[in-house]
Short mmCIF file of C-alpha atoms in Angstrom, two decimals:
data_model
loop_
_atom_site.label_atom_id
_atom_site.label_comp_id
_atom_site.label_asym_id
_atom_site.label_seq_id
_atom_site.Cartn_x
_atom_site.Cartn_y
_atom_site.Cartn_z
CA MET A 1 43.49 -28.31 30.10
CA THR A 2 45.27 -25.51 28.26
CA CYS A 3 43.88 -21.96 26.90
CA LYS A 4 43.41 -22.70 23.62
CA THR A 5 41.04 -25.88 24.98
CA ILE A 6 39.43 -23.64 27.26
CA LEU A 7 39.18 -21.59 24.36
CA LEU A 8 37.41 -23.67 21.76
CA GLY A 9 35.29 -24.94 24.54
CA ALA A 10 33.68 -21.05 25.13
CA VAL A 11 33.77 -20.68 21.65
CA SER A 12 31.24 -24.56 20.96
CA ALA A 13 29.17 -23.19 24.20
CA LEU A 14 28.10 -19.83 22.35
CA ALA A 15 27.30 -21.47 19.05
CA PHE A 16 25.49 -23.73 20.54
CA SER A 17 23.42 -21.24 23.04
CA GLY A 18 22.74 -19.65 19.65
CA ILE A 19 24.42 -16.80 20.91
CA ALA A 20 26.84 -16.75 17.41
CA SER A 21 24.15 -17.98 15.22
CA ALA A 22 22.00 -14.51 15.24
CA GLU A 23 21.35 -12.84 12.23
CA THR A 24 21.59 -9.09 11.60
CA LEU A 25 19.18 -7.51 8.51
CA THR A 26 20.27 -4.41 6.62
CA ILE A 27 17.74 -2.87 5.77
CA ALA A 28 17.54 -0.14 3.34
CA THR A 29 14.76 3.06 3.55
CA VAL A 30 13.77 6.29 3.07
CA ASN A 31 14.15 8.69 5.60
CA ASN A 32 10.58 10.00 5.83
CA GLY A 33 8.85 9.86 8.66
CA ASP A 34 6.74 6.98 9.00
CA MET A 35 10.27 5.12 8.66
CA ILE A 36 11.77 7.14 10.75
CA ARG A 37 8.94 6.47 13.61
CA MET A 38 9.39 2.12 11.97
CA GLN A 39 13.17 2.53 13.14
CA LYS A 40 12.23 3.66 16.89
CA LEU A 41 9.84 0.94 16.97
CA THR A 42 12.52 -1.59 16.49
CA ASP A 43 13.07 -3.02 19.66
CA ASP A 44 9.47 -4.57 19.31
CA PHE A 45 10.98 -6.66 16.54
CA THR A 46 13.96 -7.83 17.90
CA LYS A 47 11.89 -9.07 21.27
CA LYS A 48 9.67 -10.93 19.44
CA ASN A 49 12.34 -12.33 17.21
CA PRO A 50 14.99 -13.74 19.83
CA GLY A 51 18.29 -13.93 17.26
CA ILE A 52 17.58 -11.52 14.49
CA ASP A 53 18.92 -7.97 15.14
CA VAL A 54 18.69 -4.78 12.58
CA LYS A 55 21.20 -2.18 11.34
CA TRP A 56 19.49 0.13 9.68
CA VAL A 57 20.64 2.64 6.42
CA THR A 58 18.07 5.67 5.94
CA LEU A 59 19.18 7.33 2.51
CA GLU A 60 17.75 10.55 1.06
CA GLU A 61 14.87 9.21 -1.34
CA ASN A 62 16.93 9.95 -4.81
CA VAL A 63 20.07 8.04 -3.09
CA LEU A 64 17.86 5.37 -1.78
CA ARG A 65 16.54 4.73 -5.37
CA GLN A 66 20.19 5.31 -6.93
CA LYS A 67 22.10 2.05 -4.23
CA VAL A 68 19.30 -0.18 -3.80
CA THR A 69 18.85 -0.53 -8.10
CA THR A 70 22.39 -1.00 -8.41
CA ASP A 71 22.41 -3.84 -5.39
CA VAL A 72 19.66 -5.30 -6.69
CA ALA A 73 20.20 -5.73 -10.18
CA THR A 74 24.21 -6.49 -9.50
CA LYS A 75 22.98 -9.07 -6.99
CA GLY A 76 25.59 -6.90 -4.38
CA GLY A 77 24.04 -8.43 -1.39
CA GLN A 78 24.54 -5.31 0.18
CA TYR A 79 20.56 -4.80 1.48
CA ASP A 80 18.86 -8.06 3.18
CA VAL A 81 15.51 -6.06 3.08
CA MET A 82 14.60 -3.27 0.38
CA THR A 83 11.99 -0.01 0.72
CA ILE A 84 10.99 0.50 -2.56
CA GLY A 85 8.39 1.85 -4.96
CA ILE A 86 4.65 0.38 -6.41
CA TYR A 87 7.18 1.37 -9.48
CA GLU A 88 9.82 -1.25 -9.19
CA ALA A 89 7.99 -3.73 -7.23
CA PRO A 90 6.31 -5.29 -10.07
CA ILE A 91 9.01 -4.20 -13.02
CA TRP A 92 11.74 -6.19 -10.50
CA GLY A 93 9.34 -9.36 -9.51
CA LYS A 94 8.94 -9.71 -13.37
CA GLN A 95 12.96 -9.82 -14.05
CA GLY A 96 13.31 -12.41 -11.18
CA TRP A 97 15.26 -9.95 -8.91
CA LEU A 98 12.91 -9.87 -6.24
CA ALA A 99 11.72 -13.28 -3.55
CA PRO A 100 8.10 -13.61 -3.48
CA LEU A 101 6.60 -13.29 -0.61
CA ASP A 102 4.64 -16.27 -0.63
CA LYS A 103 4.28 -16.86 3.27
CA LEU A 104 2.48 -13.61 3.90
CA SER A 105 0.22 -14.08 1.15
CA SER A 106 -0.77 -17.44 2.67
CA ASN A 107 -0.92 -16.12 6.25
CA ALA A 108 -4.27 -16.01 7.54
CA SER A 109 -2.74 -14.10 10.51
CA TYR A 110 -1.20 -11.65 7.88
CA ASP A 111 -4.28 -11.29 6.48
CA ALA A 112 -3.49 -9.93 2.73
CA ASP A 113 -6.92 -10.16 1.55
CA ASP A 114 -7.68 -6.73 3.70
CA LEU A 115 -4.37 -5.03 1.79
CA LEU A 116 -6.28 -2.11 -0.11
CA PRO A 117 -7.06 -3.47 -3.83
CA PRO A 118 -5.17 -0.69 -5.62
CA ILE A 119 -2.14 -1.43 -3.64
CA ARG A 120 -2.14 -4.90 -3.63
CA SER A 121 -2.51 -5.02 -7.43
CA GLY A 122 0.70 -2.76 -8.13
CA LEU A 123 3.22 -5.45 -5.84
CA THR A 124 1.59 -8.53 -7.53
CA VAL A 125 2.36 -10.35 -10.44
CA ASP A 126 1.83 -13.30 -12.10
CA GLY A 127 -0.20 -13.89 -9.01
CA LYS A 128 2.45 -13.65 -6.30
CA LEU A 129 2.38 -10.66 -3.93
CA TYR A 130 6.82 -9.48 -4.24
CA ALA A 131 6.50 -6.95 -1.95
CA ALA A 132 4.39 -5.66 0.90
CA PRO A 133 3.32 -2.05 1.72
CA PHE A 134 4.34 -0.35 4.44
CA TYR A 135 2.39 2.99 3.67
CA GLY A 136 0.03 3.91 1.25
CA GLU A 137 -0.49 7.21 -0.75
CA SER A 138 -2.40 9.43 -3.50
CA SER A 139 -1.85 13.11 -3.48
CA MET A 140 -4.09 16.91 -2.80
CA VAL A 141 -4.32 19.68 -1.72
CA MET A 142 -2.93 20.80 1.93
CA TYR A 143 -4.05 24.25 2.98
CA ARG A 144 -3.82 26.68 5.46
CA LYS A 145 -7.77 27.15 6.63
CA ASP A 146 -6.68 31.18 8.37
CA LEU A 147 -5.21 32.18 5.51
CA PHE A 148 -7.97 31.69 3.28
CA GLU A 149 -10.53 33.13 5.57
CA LYS A 150 -8.40 36.23 5.93
CA ALA A 151 -8.48 36.63 1.94
CA GLY A 152 -11.90 35.67 1.65
CA LEU A 153 -11.36 32.25 -0.28
CA LYS A 154 -13.10 29.25 0.69
CA MET A 155 -11.79 26.25 -1.01
CA PRO A 156 -13.82 23.48 -2.92
CA ASP A 157 -13.82 19.78 -2.15
CA ALA A 158 -12.44 19.48 -5.72
CA PRO A 159 -10.83 22.85 -6.58
CA THR A 160 -9.70 23.44 -10.14
CA TRP A 161 -6.13 24.68 -10.96
CA ASP A 162 -7.36 28.08 -11.98
CA PHE A 163 -8.74 28.74 -8.71
CA ILE A 164 -5.19 26.57 -7.24
CA ALA A 165 -3.64 29.48 -9.07
CA ASP A 166 -5.34 32.88 -8.06
CA ALA A 167 -5.54 31.56 -4.70
CA ALA A 168 -2.07 31.15 -4.18
CA ARG A 169 -1.56 34.75 -5.68
CA LYS A 170 -3.36 35.99 -3.73
CA ILE A 171 -2.56 34.80 -0.03
CA THR A 172 1.04 35.07 -1.03
CA ASP A 173 2.83 37.73 1.61
CA LYS A 174 6.59 37.80 0.93
CA GLY A 175 7.33 40.52 2.93
CA SER A 176 6.69 38.30 5.81
CA GLU A 177 7.80 34.65 4.31
CA THR A 178 4.24 33.56 4.02
CA TYR A 179 3.82 31.70 0.23
CA GLY A 180 1.22 30.84 -1.48
CA ILE A 181 2.16 27.60 -2.37
CA CYS A 182 4.86 24.94 -2.82
CA LEU A 183 5.47 22.40 -4.87
CA ARG A 184 8.10 20.00 -5.87
CA GLY A 185 11.20 21.19 -7.55
CA LYS A 186 14.10 19.05 -6.84
CA ALA A 187 15.41 17.24 -9.70
CA GLY A 188 13.89 13.51 -9.37
CA TRP A 189 11.58 10.64 -11.73
CA GLY A 190 9.85 10.25 -7.91
CA GLU A 191 10.33 14.00 -6.58
CA ASN A 192 9.44 16.52 -9.28
CA MET A 193 8.58 14.58 -12.30
CA ALA A 194 5.99 12.54 -9.43
CA PHE A 195 4.38 16.18 -9.15
CA LEU A 196 4.83 17.43 -12.59
CA THR A 197 3.85 14.04 -14.37
CA ALA A 198 0.44 13.96 -12.53
CA THR A 199 -0.10 17.54 -13.05
CA ALA A 200 0.49 17.32 -16.88
CA ASN A 201 -2.00 14.31 -16.86
CA ALA A 202 -4.57 17.05 -15.29
CA PHE A 203 -3.80 19.20 -18.13
CA GLY A 204 -3.92 16.54 -21.46
CA ALA A 205 -0.28 15.65 -21.62
CA ARG A 206 1.28 12.41 -21.35
CA TRP A 207 4.78 10.70 -21.32
CA PHE A 208 4.17 9.57 -25.15
CA ASP A 209 1.63 9.00 -27.33
CA GLU A 210 0.19 5.05 -29.14
CA ASN A 211 3.61 4.38 -31.06
CA TRP A 212 6.15 5.60 -27.83
CA LYS A 213 6.89 8.81 -29.31
CA PRO A 214 8.09 11.18 -26.39
CA GLN A 215 5.15 14.27 -26.10
CA PHE A 216 7.04 17.05 -24.98
CA ASP A 217 6.95 18.96 -28.24
CA GLN A 218 3.03 18.77 -28.13
CA PRO A 219 1.29 21.64 -26.26
CA GLU A 220 -0.10 20.34 -23.27
CA TRP A 221 3.20 19.94 -21.85
CA LYS A 222 3.41 23.53 -22.30
CA ASN A 223 1.05 24.92 -21.37
CA THR A 224 2.03 22.46 -17.32
CA LEU A 225 4.96 23.69 -17.75
CA ASP A 226 4.25 27.06 -18.04
CA PHE A 227 1.44 27.23 -15.41
CA TYR A 228 3.98 25.43 -13.17
CA VAL A 229 6.81 27.94 -13.79
CA LYS A 230 4.77 31.29 -13.70
CA LEU A 231 2.53 30.17 -10.98
CA MET A 232 5.78 29.05 -8.69
CA LYS A 233 8.15 32.76 -9.56
CA ASP A 234 4.61 34.44 -8.54
CA ALA A 235 3.38 32.18 -5.19
CA GLY A 236 6.05 30.40 -4.32
CA PRO A 237 9.13 30.10 -2.26
CA PRO A 238 13.13 31.15 -2.80
CA GLY A 239 15.08 28.31 -4.38
CA ALA A 240 11.96 25.67 -5.01
CA SER A 241 13.95 24.14 -7.37
CA SER A 242 15.74 22.38 -4.21
CA ASN A 243 12.58 21.42 -2.39
CA GLY A 244 11.67 18.02 -2.53
CA PHE A 245 9.35 15.88 0.03
CA ASN A 246 10.76 16.65 3.25
CA GLU A 247 11.92 20.54 2.60
CA ASN A 248 8.34 21.36 1.37
CA LEU A 249 7.05 19.93 4.78
CA ALA A 250 9.06 21.73 6.73
CA LEU A 251 7.94 25.00 5.57
CA PHE A 252 4.51 24.23 5.64
CA GLN A 253 5.10 22.59 9.11
CA THR A 254 6.65 26.28 9.95
CA GLY A 255 4.24 28.41 8.51
CA LYS A 256 5.58 29.70 5.43
CA CYS A 257 2.84 27.83 2.72
CA GLY A 258 -0.90 28.84 2.04
CA MET A 259 -0.67 25.12 0.29
CA TRP A 260 1.15 22.40 -0.46
CA ILE A 261 -0.07 19.68 -3.67
CA ASP A 262 1.84 15.85 -1.86
CA ALA A 263 1.26 13.40 -0.96
CA THR A 264 -1.57 12.22 1.64
CA VAL A 265 0.50 10.86 4.11
CA ALA A 266 1.91 13.71 4.73
CA ALA A 267 -1.13 14.66 6.50
CA SER A 268 -0.39 13.06 10.01
CA PHE A 269 2.95 15.69 10.13
CA VAL A 270 1.48 18.71 9.21
CA THR A 271 -1.67 18.26 11.61
CA ASN A 272 0.45 17.02 13.98
CA PRO A 273 0.44 19.79 17.07
CA LYS A 274 3.72 18.68 18.42
CA GLU A 275 5.95 18.62 15.33
CA SER A 276 3.65 21.26 13.15
CA LYS A 277 2.91 25.13 13.95
CA VAL A 278 0.10 25.51 12.26
CA ALA A 279 -1.24 21.79 13.08
CA ASP A 280 -5.11 23.10 13.72
CA GLN A 281 -5.77 25.52 10.83
CA VAL A 282 -5.03 22.77 8.41
CA GLY A 283 -7.53 21.80 5.51
CA PHE A 284 -7.86 19.23 2.84
CA ALA A 285 -9.11 18.81 -0.79
CA LEU A 286 -8.92 16.07 -4.25
CA ALA A 287 -6.22 16.93 -6.07
CA PRO A 288 -6.82 19.64 -9.16
CA ASP A 289 -8.00 19.07 -12.67
CA THR A 290 -8.60 21.45 -15.26
CA GLY A 291 -11.91 20.29 -16.00
CA LEU A 292 -10.75 17.60 -18.82
CA GLY A 293 -11.63 14.33 -16.26
CA LYS A 294 -8.07 13.18 -15.18
CA ARG A 295 -7.01 14.97 -11.23
CA GLY A 296 -3.31 15.33 -10.28
CA ASN A 297 -3.66 12.91 -7.96
CA TRP A 298 -1.38 9.73 -7.55
CA LEU A 299 -1.06 6.34 -7.01
CA TRP A 300 2.14 5.06 -4.58
CA SER A 301 3.26 2.79 -2.00
CA TRP A 302 6.78 2.96 0.30
CA ASN A 303 6.81 -1.08 0.71
CA LEU A 304 9.35 -3.58 2.14
CA ALA A 305 11.19 -6.69 -0.34
CA ILE A 306 13.46 -9.42 -0.17
CA PRO A 307 15.85 -9.89 -3.07
CA ALA A 308 16.57 -12.57 -4.91
CA GLY A 309 19.26 -14.49 -3.33
CA SER A 310 19.41 -13.74 -0.42
CA LYS A 311 20.37 -16.09 2.66
CA LYS A 312 18.46 -14.86 5.15
CA VAL A 313 14.74 -14.81 3.33
CA GLU A 314 12.90 -16.11 6.52
CA ALA A 315 14.29 -13.50 8.96
CA ALA A 316 13.88 -10.61 6.34
CA GLU A 317 10.17 -12.27 6.07
CA LYS A 318 9.60 -12.05 9.44
CA PHE A 319 10.68 -8.93 9.54
CA ILE A 320 8.29 -7.42 6.76
CA ALA A 321 5.73 -9.77 8.41
CA TRP A 322 5.84 -7.20 11.54
CA ALA A 323 6.23 -3.94 10.49
CA THR A 324 3.19 -4.38 7.42
CA SER A 325 1.02 -5.77 9.60
CA LYS A 326 -2.69 -5.09 11.30
CA ASP A 327 -0.06 -5.73 15.08
CA TYR A 328 2.23 -2.93 13.73
CA LEU A 329 -0.10 -0.02 13.09
CA ASN A 330 -1.91 -1.11 16.70
CA LEU A 331 1.80 -0.45 18.36
CA VAL A 332 2.25 2.96 16.31
CA ALA A 333 -1.78 4.05 17.61
CA GLU A 334 -0.30 2.80 21.07
CA LYS A 335 2.65 4.98 21.73
CA ASP A 336 1.52 7.96 18.92
CA GLY A 337 -1.91 7.64 18.47
CA TRP A 338 -4.06 6.27 15.54
CA ALA A 339 -3.76 9.56 13.81
CA ASN A 340 -0.08 8.98 12.86
CA VAL A 341 -0.61 5.05 11.94
CA PRO A 342 1.05 4.24 8.80
CA PRO A 343 -1.57 4.79 6.04
CA GLY A 344 -2.92 3.83 2.69
CA THR A 345 -2.58 -0.23 3.32
CA ARG A 346 -5.24 -1.79 5.39
CA THR A 347 -9.07 -2.03 4.48
CA SER A 348 -9.71 -2.58 8.01
CA LEU A 349 -7.95 1.27 8.72
CA TYR A 350 -10.50 2.64 7.15
CA GLN A 351 -13.73 0.94 8.67
CA ASN A 352 -11.14 1.41 11.78
CA ALA A 353 -14.00 4.55 14.19
CA GLU A 354 -10.77 5.12 16.44
CA TYR A 355 -9.18 6.00 12.87
CA GLN A 356 -11.65 7.95 11.75
CA LYS A 357 -12.08 10.09 14.79
CA ALA A 358 -8.82 11.03 14.95
CA ALA A 359 -7.05 11.42 11.22
CA PRO A 360 -10.02 13.67 9.48
CA PHE A 361 -7.75 13.41 6.87
CA ALA A 362 -8.46 9.98 6.59
CA LYS A 363 -11.33 9.76 3.73
CA MET A 364 -9.74 12.42 1.20
CA THR A 365 -6.79 9.78 1.50
CA LEU A 366 -8.68 6.82 0.96
CA ASP A 367 -11.17 8.98 -2.11
CA SER A 368 -8.15 10.41 -3.37
CA ILE A 369 -5.96 6.58 -3.72
CA ASN A 370 -9.71 4.95 -4.93
CA ALA A 371 -9.75 7.38 -7.92
CA ALA A 372 -6.39 6.92 -9.28
CA ASP A 373 -5.73 5.13 -11.90
CA PRO A 374 -3.25 3.67 -13.41
CA LYS A 375 -4.04 1.80 -15.88
CA LYS A 376 -6.39 4.69 -17.57
CA PRO A 377 -4.07 7.77 -16.28
CA THR A 378 -4.17 10.39 -19.70
CA VAL A 379 -6.99 12.40 -21.52
CA LYS A 380 -5.04 10.76 -24.29
CA PRO A 381 -4.44 6.74 -24.94
CA VAL A 382 -1.29 5.98 -24.52
CA PRO A 383 0.83 2.73 -24.36
CA TYR A 384 1.83 2.17 -20.71
CA GLU A 385 -0.01 2.37 -17.27
CA GLY A 386 1.53 4.15 -14.15
CA VAL A 387 0.09 7.46 -13.06
CA GLN A 388 3.01 9.38 -11.66
CA TYR A 389 5.40 7.36 -14.17
CA VAL A 390 5.84 5.13 -16.50
CA ALA A 391 5.82 1.80 -15.52
CA ILE A 392 9.13 0.72 -17.94
CA PRO A 393 12.75 -0.07 -16.88
CA GLU A 394 14.00 2.38 -18.04
CA PHE A 395 12.02 5.79 -17.34
CA GLN A 396 13.95 5.67 -13.64
CA ALA A 397 16.71 7.17 -15.69
CA ILE A 398 14.86 9.21 -18.64
CA GLY A 399 12.43 10.44 -15.70
CA THR A 400 15.67 11.89 -14.32
CA ALA A 401 17.15 13.16 -16.75
CA VAL A 402 13.86 15.57 -17.81
CA GLY A 403 13.56 16.56 -14.14
CA GLN A 404 16.58 17.58 -14.16
CA GLN A 405 15.69 20.16 -17.00
CA PHE A 406 12.28 20.89 -15.41
CA SER A 407 14.40 21.57 -12.21
CA ALA A 408 16.51 24.10 -14.50
CA ALA A 409 14.04 25.88 -16.30
CA LEU A 410 12.62 26.60 -12.70
CA ALA A 411 15.68 27.16 -10.96
CA GLY A 412 15.39 30.46 -14.10
CA GLN A 413 18.56 28.43 -15.60
CA VAL A 414 17.02 27.55 -18.95
CA THR A 415 13.59 29.07 -20.63
CA VAL A 416 10.18 26.18 -20.58
CA ASP A 417 10.93 26.04 -24.61
CA GLN A 418 14.48 25.04 -23.77
CA ALA A 419 13.37 22.28 -21.13
CA LEU A 420 11.06 20.42 -23.30
CA LYS A 421 13.75 20.69 -26.01
CA SER A 422 16.32 19.25 -24.67
CA ALA A 423 13.52 16.90 -22.70
CA GLN A 424 12.17 15.44 -26.20
CA GLN A 425 15.08 15.03 -27.59
CA LEU A 426 16.96 13.43 -24.41
CA THR A 427 13.72 10.99 -24.38
CA GLU A 428 13.58 10.38 -28.17
CA ARG A 429 16.96 9.23 -28.07
CA GLU A 430 17.45 6.85 -24.68
CA MET A 431 13.86 5.21 -26.28
CA LYS A 432 15.01 4.88 -29.69
CA LYS A 433 18.33 2.63 -27.53
CA ALA A 434 16.12 0.91 -25.82
CA GLY A 435 14.40 -0.63 -28.84
CA TYR A 436 11.18 1.27 -28.79
CA PRO A 437 8.35 0.65 -30.02
CA LYS A 438 8.46 -3.38 -29.48
CA LYS A 439 7.53 -5.11 -31.57
#
């Protein structure tokens, strides 16, 4: 027997044993805390699914969006599972860019009916689920109870923006690097524009009127941006135009923010004594309003989806089923405690007495998610859906371009009026190019 024959026989034996047929799933995800935790728990999945390996590509939020959008639109095949938002899922599902998750929908043990209705609805097109939610969120006020007590202030359960601004200025102590409020300033349709669009809703603003005419030349947007820039100048941290979710989380956890208005998912991180210096001093309140009937709370979920045309659909669907299941929530609870399970996806979680006891923010999170109304997001009527975004394909590019203008205004590089004028012009140009109003 020659060496060549022996080698071929060995290769055949390996193939027959199944070792050579192992599949590697490449998963693109965002560098948020819950996703980092999921990566650490991947061994649980691979042990339960021998023959499937997992390779992680972990990216900053804006970069992730660019890369997965390019890959799915060009059918690049770079990723087998993608982390996408509730904005992309229905748009990409309609365009045929995603594989429907039919097995999950029909699997009794997965229990798709347990998914929170507002979240499931946002991921469904023509009755088909195109992405499974890993965590869901709205937004709310997180604040330092000790600083409020020291200043003689009491946070209402449902504050106004005027109260928030007044309190932020009163609890600011720049000498000790304690800033009254931290808000997103980093440019991006899902970064500063998520926060500012939701805030603008509370101020009576809207992206477009009923005929798709941009509205940045209207007083409601001027009031919103003036208020935001002045508040951040008076009571925000230095360099705020570079701060997104993760940067503000770090500031709050190290005791440098008196208030932070952002994603409800942050609650478990700011109250975790292993990660937060102020864990025992955090209180929660609904996102602020201005008395016009709309609060500045959004609706979002990070979800796992499979690009259409994938050659690894079966393995990818197994991973998604694992990562978004009830069993996964139990696994996180076992490893890190109930307060740290991914929130905002399943009704059963909010009926769980152990979770309610461990997570003082549970009710506020659920109330905020249920209060967000993507179909009627604004005070005045609009032709679009979406609370902190406009659910049209063109919004990614337009939202990021507008976000760059507003970030520049926060940094003092342009005036508020200049930023709004530029936002109006570029949005008008891009919408005309895209053929709006559609006939």
